[in-house]
Every structure is written in structure tokens, then in C-alpha cells.
Short mmCIF file of C-alpha atoms and ligand atoms in Angstrom, two decimals:
data_model
loop_
_atom_site.label_atom_id
_atom_site.label_comp_id
_atom_site.label_asym_id
_atom_site.label_seq_id
_atom_site.Cartn_x
_atom_site.Cartn_y
_atom_site.Cartn_z
CA UNK A 1387 -0.01 0.04 0.01
CA UNK A 1388 1.59 3.29 -1.19
CA UNK A 1389 0.16 5.12 1.86
CA UNK A 1390 0.34 8.63 2.32
CA UNK A 1391 -2.73 9.86 4.26
CA UNK A 1392 -1.62 12.93 6.47
CA UNK A 1393 -4.51 12.16 8.84
CA UNK A 1394 -3.57 8.67 9.45
CA UNK A 1395 -0.18 9.66 10.13
CA UNK A 1396 -1.27 12.24 12.72
CA UNK A 1397 -3.27 9.62 14.23
CA UNK A 1398 -0.36 7.30 14.48
CA UNK A 1399 1.90 9.94 16.01
CA UNK A 1400 -0.66 11.06 18.48
CA UNK A 1401 1.36 14.30 19.42
CA UNK A 1402 4.78 12.77 19.38
CA UNK A 1403 7.47 13.79 16.95
CA UNK A 1404 7.89 10.59 15.08
CA UNK A 1405 7.15 6.90 14.88
CA UNK A 1406 9.49 4.07 14.72
CA UNK A 1407 8.12 1.51 12.63
CA UNK A 1408 9.44 -2.02 12.88
CA UNK A 1409 6.92 -4.55 12.10
CA UNK A 1410 6.82 -6.05 8.76
CA UNK A 1411 2.79 -5.37 8.26
CA UNK A 1412 3.16 -1.91 9.63
CA UNK A 1413 6.22 -1.26 7.42
CA UNK A 1414 4.24 -2.26 4.47
CA UNK A 1415 1.15 -0.31 5.44
CA UNK A 1416 2.81 3.04 6.15
CA UNK A 1417 5.59 2.89 3.49
CA UNK A 1418 4.64 0.44 0.91
CA UNK A 1419 7.85 -1.63 1.44
CA UNK A 1420 7.04 -5.25 1.48
CA UNK A 1421 10.38 -6.65 2.08
CA UNK A 1422 9.61 -7.25 5.91
CA UNK A 1423 13.12 -6.23 7.35
CA UNK A 1424 13.69 -2.47 7.83
CA UNK A 1425 12.80 0.40 10.09
CA UNK A 1426 10.74 3.27 9.14
CA UNK A 1427 11.01 6.71 10.82
CA UNK A 1428 7.80 8.84 10.12
CA UNK A 1429 6.79 12.27 11.17
CA UNK A 1430 4.49 14.87 10.12
CA UNK A 1431 6.97 16.21 7.36
CA UNK A 1432 9.56 13.44 7.17
CA UNK A 1433 9.53 9.80 5.94
CA UNK A 1434 12.74 7.63 6.19
CA UNK A 1435 13.30 4.07 5.53
CA UNK A 1436 16.33 2.17 6.67
CA UNK A 1437 17.27 -1.05 5.21
CA UNK A 1438 20.32 -3.08 4.58
CA UNK A 1439 21.77 -3.90 1.10
CA UNK A 1440 19.74 -6.75 0.58
CA UNK A 1441 16.62 -4.44 0.32
CA UNK A 1442 17.84 -1.24 -1.03
CA UNK A 1443 16.44 -1.93 -4.58
CA UNK A 1444 13.15 -3.15 -3.36
CA UNK A 1445 12.67 -0.37 -0.92
CA UNK A 1446 13.44 2.27 -3.39
CA UNK A 1447 10.85 1.06 -5.85
CA UNK A 1448 8.21 0.14 -3.30
CA UNK A 1449 8.36 3.06 -0.94
CA UNK A 1450 8.77 5.91 -3.44
CA UNK A 1451 7.49 8.70 -0.80
CA UNK A 1452 10.39 7.64 1.50
CA UNK A 1453 13.97 8.70 1.50
CA UNK A 1454 15.65 5.14 1.63
CA UNK A 1455 18.83 4.97 3.61
CA UNK A 1456 21.23 1.75 3.51
CA UNK A 1457 22.83 1.04 6.59
CA UNK A 1458 25.76 -1.19 7.30
CA UNK A 1459 25.91 -3.85 10.09
CA UNK A 1460 26.00 -2.01 13.62
CA UNK A 1461 25.46 1.37 11.95
CA UNK A 1462 21.64 1.59 12.30
CA UNK A 1463 21.20 3.75 15.36
CA UNK A 1464 23.70 6.14 14.20
CA UNK A 1465 21.89 6.70 10.78
CA UNK A 1466 18.63 7.18 12.72
CA UNK A 1467 20.30 9.51 14.97
CA UNK A 1468 21.49 11.60 12.14
CA UNK A 1469 18.00 12.20 10.94
CA UNK A 1470 16.53 12.61 14.15
CA UNK A 1471 18.93 15.52 14.64
CA UNK A 1472 18.26 17.18 11.33
CA UNK A 1473 14.39 17.22 11.83
CA UNK A 1474 14.65 18.00 15.49
CA UNK A 1475 12.53 14.87 16.71
CA UNK A 1476 12.83 14.05 20.37
CA UNK A 1477 9.78 12.21 21.43
CA UNK A 1478 9.39 8.94 19.33
CA UNK A 1479 6.66 6.40 19.53
CA UNK A 1480 7.60 2.78 19.01
CA UNK A 1481 5.66 -0.53 18.43
CA UNK A 1482 5.69 -1.98 21.84
CA UNK A 1483 3.64 -5.01 20.96
CA UNK A 1484 6.08 -5.98 18.16
CA UNK A 1485 9.51 -5.36 19.79
CA UNK A 1486 11.79 -7.65 21.88
CA UNK A 1487 12.97 -6.65 25.04
CA UNK A 1488 16.51 -6.63 23.86
CA UNK A 1489 15.62 -4.51 20.90
CA UNK A 1490 13.91 -2.06 23.12
CA UNK A 1491 17.13 -1.83 25.33
CA UNK A 1492 19.17 -1.21 22.30
CA UNK A 1493 17.06 1.76 20.85
CA UNK A 1494 16.64 3.06 24.38
CA UNK A 1495 20.44 3.06 25.05
CA UNK A 1496 21.53 4.19 21.44
CA UNK A 1497 18.87 6.56 20.21
CA UNK A 1498 19.25 10.24 21.10
CA UNK A 1499 15.74 10.84 22.18
CA UNK A 1500 14.15 12.30 25.11
CA UNK A 1501 11.36 9.68 25.28
CA UNK A 1502 10.29 6.46 23.61
CA UNK A 1503 6.52 6.13 24.16
CA UNK A 1504 4.74 2.80 23.50
CA UNK A 1505 2.27 3.11 20.72
CA UNK A 1506 -0.20 0.73 22.02
CA UNK A 1507 -2.76 -0.30 19.50
CA UNK A 1508 -2.79 3.05 17.47
CA UNK A 1509 -1.33 1.46 14.49
CA UNK A 1510 -3.85 -1.26 14.51
CA UNK A 1511 -6.65 1.32 14.88
CA UNK A 1512 -5.33 3.22 11.92
CA UNK A 1513 -5.35 -0.06 9.85
CA UNK A 1514 -9.03 -0.81 10.81
CA UNK A 1515 -10.98 0.82 7.96
CA UNK A 1516 -9.84 -0.33 4.72
CA UNK A 1517 -9.31 1.37 1.48
CA UNK A 1518 -11.05 0.12 -1.73
CA UNK A 1519 -7.82 -1.21 -2.98
CA UNK A 1520 -7.12 -3.15 0.37
CA UNK A 1521 -10.83 -4.64 0.04
CA UNK A 1522 -10.10 -5.75 -3.60
CA UNK A 1523 -7.13 -7.54 -2.61
CA UNK A 1524 -8.78 -9.33 0.20
CA UNK A 1525 -11.77 -10.07 -2.20
CA UNK A 1526 -9.18 -11.66 -4.25
CA UNK A 1527 -7.52 -13.62 -1.59
CA UNK A 1528 -10.88 -15.04 -0.52
CA UNK A 1529 -11.87 -15.94 -4.14
CA UNK A 1530 -8.75 -17.88 -4.41
CA UNK A 1531 -9.75 -19.60 -1.25
CA UNK A 1532 -13.28 -20.45 -2.76
CA UNK A 1533 -11.90 -21.91 -5.89
CA UNK A 1534 -9.25 -23.93 -4.02
CA UNK A 1535 -11.83 -25.37 -1.61
CA UNK A 1536 -13.97 -26.30 -4.65
CA UNK A 1537 -11.01 -28.15 -6.24
CA UNK A 1538 -10.07 -29.99 -3.19
CA UNK A 1539 -13.61 -31.06 -2.16
CA UNK A 1540 -13.71 -34.13 -4.41
CA UNK A 1541 -10.99 -35.60 -2.30
CA UNK A 1542 -12.86 -35.39 0.94
CA UNK A 1543 -14.10 -39.24 1.63
CA UNK A 1544 -13.32 -41.78 4.22
CA UNK A 1545 -9.87 -43.15 4.06
CA UNK A 1546 -8.10 -39.65 3.10
CA UNK A 1547 -5.65 -38.06 5.79
CA UNK A 1548 -6.18 -34.59 7.03
CA UNK A 1549 -2.62 -33.77 6.08
CA UNK A 1550 -3.38 -34.81 2.40
CA UNK A 1551 -6.36 -32.33 2.27
CA UNK A 1552 -4.30 -29.47 3.97
CA UNK A 1553 -1.53 -29.91 1.43
CA UNK A 1554 -3.68 -29.96 -1.64
CA UNK A 1555 -5.55 -27.01 -0.56
CA UNK A 1556 -2.36 -24.89 -0.11
CA UNK A 1557 -1.11 -26.27 -3.29
CA UNK A 1558 -4.06 -25.13 -5.12
CA UNK A 1559 -3.96 -21.65 -3.57
CA UNK A 1560 -0.47 -21.44 -4.66
CA UNK A 1561 -1.24 -22.22 -8.01
CA UNK A 1562 -4.06 -19.61 -8.10
CA UNK A 1563 -1.64 -16.81 -7.21
CA UNK A 1564 -1.48 -16.79 -3.64
CA UNK A 1565 1.77 -15.72 -1.91
CA UNK A 1566 1.31 -18.20 0.88
CA UNK A 1567 -1.08 -19.19 3.65
CA UNK A 1568 -2.42 -16.63 6.08
CA UNK A 1569 -1.97 -19.05 8.85
CA UNK A 1570 -1.33 -22.84 9.19
CA UNK A 1571 -4.35 -24.62 7.48
CA UNK A 1572 -6.57 -26.16 9.94
CA UNK A 1573 -8.25 -29.65 8.70
CA UNK A 1574 -9.87 -31.63 11.83
CA UNK A 1575 -11.98 -34.32 11.74
CA UNK A 1576 -14.02 -36.74 13.96
CA UNK A 1577 -13.43 -36.11 17.63
CA UNK A 1578 -10.60 -33.72 16.77
CA UNK A 1579 -13.08 -31.25 15.09
CA UNK A 1580 -14.03 -30.30 18.75
CA UNK A 1581 -10.55 -28.57 18.84
CA UNK A 1582 -11.15 -25.10 17.28
CA UNK A 1583 -7.57 -24.70 16.38
CA UNK A 1584 -6.48 -28.38 16.03
CA UNK A 1585 -3.70 -29.36 13.59
CA UNK A 1586 -4.11 -31.59 10.52
CA UNK A 1587 -2.09 -34.87 10.90
CA UNK A 1588 -2.10 -38.38 9.64
CA UNK A 1589 -5.67 -39.17 10.91
CA UNK A 1590 -7.72 -40.55 8.22
CA UNK A 1591 -11.31 -39.27 7.55
CA UNK A 1592 -13.90 -41.62 8.71
CA UNK A 1593 -17.57 -42.41 7.75
CA UNK A 1594 -19.74 -40.27 10.18
CA UNK A 1595 -17.18 -37.70 10.67
CA UNK A 1596 -17.51 -33.85 10.71
CA UNK A 1597 -14.52 -32.27 9.06
CA UNK A 1598 -13.75 -28.70 9.63
CA UNK A 1599 -11.52 -26.80 7.38
CA UNK A 1600 -10.30 -23.29 8.26
CA UNK A 1601 -7.86 -21.72 6.06
CA UNK A 1602 -6.76 -18.48 4.11
CA UNK A 1603 -4.18 -17.23 1.91
CA UNK A 1604 -2.29 -14.13 1.17
CA UNK A 1605 -2.68 -11.98 -1.74
CA UNK A 1606 -0.51 -8.93 -2.44
CA UNK A 1607 -0.04 -8.84 1.36
CA UNK A 1608 -3.48 -9.31 2.37
CA UNK A 1609 -5.01 -12.20 4.30
CA UNK A 1610 -8.22 -14.10 3.71
CA UNK A 1611 -9.85 -16.37 6.19
CA UNK A 1612 -12.97 -18.93 5.84
CA UNK A 1613 -14.10 -22.04 7.40
CA UNK A 1614 -16.43 -24.67 6.23
CA UNK A 1615 -17.59 -27.97 7.80
CA UNK A 1616 -18.38 -31.03 5.83
CA UNK A 1617 -19.94 -34.38 6.75
CA UNK A 1618 -18.26 -37.51 5.62
CA UNK A 1619 -21.01 -40.10 4.63
CA UNK A 1620 -24.27 -39.81 6.87
CA UNK A 1621 -23.98 -38.07 10.22
CA UNK A 1622 -25.87 -38.48 13.36
CA UNK A 1623 -29.00 -36.34 14.12
CA UNK A 1624 -27.16 -34.55 16.77
CA UNK A 1625 -24.27 -33.56 14.44
CA UNK A 1626 -26.81 -32.28 11.94
CA UNK A 1627 -28.41 -30.22 14.80
CA UNK A 1628 -25.23 -28.78 15.69
CA UNK A 1629 -24.47 -27.86 12.10
CA UNK A 1630 -27.87 -26.40 11.55
CA UNK A 1631 -27.41 -24.32 14.88
CA UNK A 1632 -24.19 -23.08 13.78
CA UNK A 1633 -25.39 -22.24 10.26
CA UNK A 1634 -28.33 -20.28 11.75
CA UNK A 1635 -26.18 -18.37 14.31
CA UNK A 1636 -23.66 -17.45 11.50
CA UNK A 1637 -26.54 -16.05 9.18
CA UNK A 1638 -27.87 -14.18 12.21
CA UNK A 1639 -24.47 -12.83 12.87
CA UNK A 1640 -24.01 -11.67 9.46
CA UNK A 1641 -27.35 -9.87 9.29
CA UNK A 1642 -26.42 -8.03 12.54
CA UNK A 1643 -23.12 -6.67 10.82
CA UNK A 1644 -23.44 -3.18 9.61
CA UNK A 1645 -21.83 0.29 10.17
CA UNK A 1646 -22.99 1.92 13.37
CA UNK A 1647 -23.64 -1.59 15.13
CA UNK A 1648 -21.75 -2.40 18.23
CA UNK A 1649 -19.22 -5.14 17.67
CA UNK A 1650 -20.55 -6.74 20.83
CA UNK A 1651 -24.17 -6.78 19.82
CA UNK A 1652 -23.18 -8.81 16.78
CA UNK A 1653 -21.54 -11.34 18.80
CA UNK A 1654 -24.54 -11.28 21.23
CA UNK A 1655 -27.07 -11.68 18.14
CA UNK A 1656 -25.16 -14.94 17.07
CA UNK A 1657 -24.42 -16.14 20.59
CA UNK A 1658 -28.08 -16.26 21.43
CA UNK A 1659 -29.08 -18.48 18.56
CA UNK A 1660 -26.53 -20.99 20.05
CA UNK A 1661 -27.60 -20.53 23.50
CA UNK A 1662 -31.42 -20.90 22.69
CA UNK A 1663 -30.37 -24.22 21.15
CA UNK A 1664 -28.76 -25.17 24.55
CA UNK A 1665 -25.32 -25.21 23.11
CA UNK A 1666 -24.13 -22.03 24.66
CA UNK A 1667 -21.35 -23.63 26.88
CA UNK A 1668 -19.82 -24.93 23.77
CA UNK A 1669 -19.28 -21.69 21.92
CA UNK A 1670 -16.32 -20.45 23.74
CA UNK A 1671 -14.50 -18.00 21.52
CA UNK A 1672 -15.80 -14.59 20.12
CA UNK A 1673 -17.92 -14.39 16.94
CA UNK A 1674 -15.08 -12.73 14.74
CA UNK A 1675 -11.96 -10.55 14.29
CA UNK A 1676 -10.86 -8.10 11.93
CA UNK A 1677 -8.30 -9.35 9.10
CA UNK A 1678 -5.92 -7.38 6.87
CA UNK A 1679 -2.26 -7.48 6.50
CA UNK A 1680 -2.34 -9.64 9.61
CA UNK A 1681 -4.92 -12.41 9.96
CA UNK A 1682 -6.02 -11.26 13.27
CA UNK A 1683 -6.55 -7.39 13.58
CA UNK A 1684 -8.84 -5.06 15.37
CA UNK A 1685 -11.76 -4.94 15.72
CA UNK A 1686 -12.78 -8.04 17.68
CA UNK A 1687 -16.43 -9.04 17.52
CA UNK A 1688 -16.40 -10.07 21.14
CA UNK A 1689 -18.67 -9.67 24.16
CA UNK A 1690 -16.11 -7.35 25.64
CA UNK A 1691 -15.43 -5.01 22.50
CA UNK A 1692 -16.35 -1.43 22.65
CA UNK A 1693 -15.92 -0.81 18.95
CA UNK A 1694 -18.72 0.53 16.76
CA UNK A 1695 -18.59 -0.98 13.40
CA UNK A 1696 -17.48 1.53 10.60
CA UNK A 1697 -17.94 1.26 6.78
CA UNK A 1698 -15.21 -0.63 5.22
CA UNK A 1699 -13.89 -2.56 8.11
CA UNK A 1700 -13.10 -6.21 7.23
CA UNK A 1701 -14.31 -8.75 9.98
CA UNK A 1702 -15.02 -12.58 10.00
CA UNK A 1703 -18.26 -14.11 11.21
CA UNK A 1704 -17.35 -17.44 12.64
CA UNK A 1705 -19.57 -19.06 15.26
CA UNK A 1706 -18.82 -22.52 16.34
CA UNK A 1707 -19.89 -25.29 18.79
CA UNK A 1708 -17.39 -27.76 19.95
CA UNK A 1709 -18.34 -30.97 21.96
CA UNK A 1710 -15.42 -32.91 23.43
CA UNK A 1711 -15.57 -36.64 22.13
CA UNK A 1712 -18.26 -35.64 19.65
CA UNK A 1713 -16.94 -33.20 17.38
CA UNK A 1714 -17.40 -29.64 16.25
CA UNK A 1715 -18.67 -27.31 13.66
CA UNK A 1716 -17.45 -23.72 12.70
CA UNK A 1717 -18.78 -21.76 9.70
CA UNK A 1718 -16.74 -18.53 8.77
CA UNK A 1719 -17.08 -15.80 6.23
CA UNK A 1720 -15.08 -12.56 5.80
CA UNK A 1721 -16.98 -9.65 5.06
CA UNK A 1722 -16.65 -5.77 4.41
CA UNK A 1723 -18.76 -3.76 6.78
CA UNK A 1724 -21.20 -1.54 4.77
CA UNK A 1725 -23.84 1.20 5.45
CA UNK A 1726 -26.76 -1.11 5.29
CA UNK A 1727 -25.26 -4.43 6.00
CA UNK A 1728 -22.35 -6.34 4.87
CA UNK A 1729 -20.48 -7.52 1.72
CA UNK A 1730 -19.60 -11.22 2.01
CA UNK A 1731 -16.32 -11.72 0.32
CA UNK A 1732 -16.67 -15.58 -0.02
CA UNK A 1733 -19.27 -17.31 -2.17
CA UNK A 1734 -18.71 -20.84 -1.14
CA UNK A 1735 -22.03 -22.55 -0.19
CA UNK A 1736 -22.88 -23.18 3.50
CA UNK A 1737 -25.36 -25.71 2.82
CA UNK A 1738 -24.27 -29.13 4.53
CA UNK A 1739 -22.33 -30.96 1.84
CA UNK A 1740 -22.16 -34.69 2.52
CA UNK A 1741 -19.12 -36.42 1.00
CA UNK A 1742 -19.32 -39.76 -0.23
ZN1 LIG B 2415 -10.48 -18.83 10.20
ZN1 LIG B 2416 -10.97 -16.25 11.73
#
């Protein structure tokens, strides 16, 4: 993202003289540089990007609004200090959630600043509302997921291993132009499907299993995230009831998502559907989360969130029911918040598919 919105920079600075940006996602967001390794120094009227020689070319082409400075091993802080001096910046904010203690110690010893102030979640809040270009990248990422899942679906049958399904899905997404996965692909079947974030292994799918696939890819830096649950052959009435309840909760959650709505009320709307079917204690996580350059961003659609949804935030809606020993169901879409509702970025069916 070739980001140059002065109001976003002011929100980031929040009265400090400059921001020291060190995380890959914020480097990419605020400078455009996608190489991951580098340090940006951003103020109201200065933009510097410090990289080592491996990234100089890339930084110059991706961050045209920044002065790119190549530093030698051990020379970073001296280069930063030179620029701090020339622009008179004394109070810097830094990404306290992204820095190791030793990095922080090094910067606080070597930088000639009067104060290093923690940035808290300000950068995350700046990234919360997406531009049209960001939304289009995420729409493409979600589309890649839709197509890849469709091509993987014929594999789902008793006797196939979870790890084979995960591998196929990831391969398909790469072939469709994805840069990688947005997180480790989840394929969990049978009793394992009761683990919301279980890992695929050599377990074979069995007749009567529920199989939950939660996955996403990265397209031009932006993540996708979706979940579907499938049945392998005929499933018990109880599993069917769990599926129908989660689907109904998911649709209720989607219909609650709109600009001006409290994030916590969206969670409540979906949760009530699950509670009224007496599965309340089996839905332990929150309804959803923001997505962007990172797979988990603000806002959270949780009972404790104080966020009011705004147009062009991207959030997931992913209720689930997980019953130990029996299995679980989760259904997840990623949506763009709109004035009168939401724009669902995935189009893969949510009707229960019974794989034979
Ligand atoms: Zn997910
Ligand atoms: Zn998610």
C-alpha cells in the first residue's frame, strides 16, 4: 500500500515527533515496502526508511515517498540519530507489541531521544478501516480460497488423511496466485473437530465424521480467512443439529453486521441463537475478528469489544460449537462492513455437503 494519508500519520503520531515502525505489516502499510526487514521513521513532514543492502532496490521501488537509507551492520542507530537530529525529533513512539526486550533496550540506549513512548494499539486502529484497494486484494484472496476449496472438495472421503487435504488446499491456492497461507491450515475431523485450532495430521477421515477446514491465503500482502465444515457420509442427528444451529447463528451474525452497530451486539445476536439451542457452553470464542495485513486485527467481534463498526472494516463471522469426544462445527465468512449491512467476500456454499 503506497500510503500517504496525512490524517492517518497524525493519528499514528498522537502528538509525538515521530514513529519508529519496525513490524513487517506496519512497514508495508505505512511505507509500501514489503520486504519485511527494515525500520521506518515517520513524522508529520519526514519519511525515512532504513534497510540493509539486501533490500535497497526493493525499498526504493516500493516506497517512493520515503528517503531510503542503506545502513551497514552495527550502523543503524547512528543513521537514525543523524535524521532525528536534522528534523529535531525528540519524542518517538515505537511498536511496543512488536519489539523484543533486547531490541527495546538497544534503541533506548543508543537513540538520542528524550522519550520512547509505547504506541499501544494506535497503528492497529489506523489500519482498521480499509481502502477500496485493500478490500479488492482481500476479495481476491478470499476468491482464491473459494476456488481452491472447490477443487479440493472431491478428495474428501473416508480413508483420506487430514494432512493430504491441507496440502492439496495449500497447493491449489499457490497455483491460483497466492503468496502463501495466512495461517497454518486447519483440517480437523471426527472427535478432533472439537478442537477449534487443531492441527491436521495423519488421521484418516472416517464415515460419520464432521470435518472442519479453516484456511486462508495471502494475496498482495492481504489475508483471507474462511471456514467450512463437511460431513463424511451420513452423520448422526445430533451432529446435524449442531450444524444447523451454527449455520443459523452465522446467518444471524451476518445480518447484524453493519456500520453503526456495536461489535459486541453482533456477537450477542449470534450467541443467542446458540444459547437458545442449549449449546451456549460449547461456543467458547468470540464471533469474529478483523483481518487485513495480519490475520487477526482489530476490531474484535467479542462480548467485551467497545468498537462501533464502521464502513469498510473487514471482519469475520465465525460461530462454532465444539463438544469434546463428539466433534465440532464452525462456519466462517469474511465480510466488508457497509452502511446497510455487509458485503460477504466468500461465495462458497454453506449448505451441509455430505461427501461420499
Ligand atoms: Zn478462520
Ligand atoms: Zn477467523
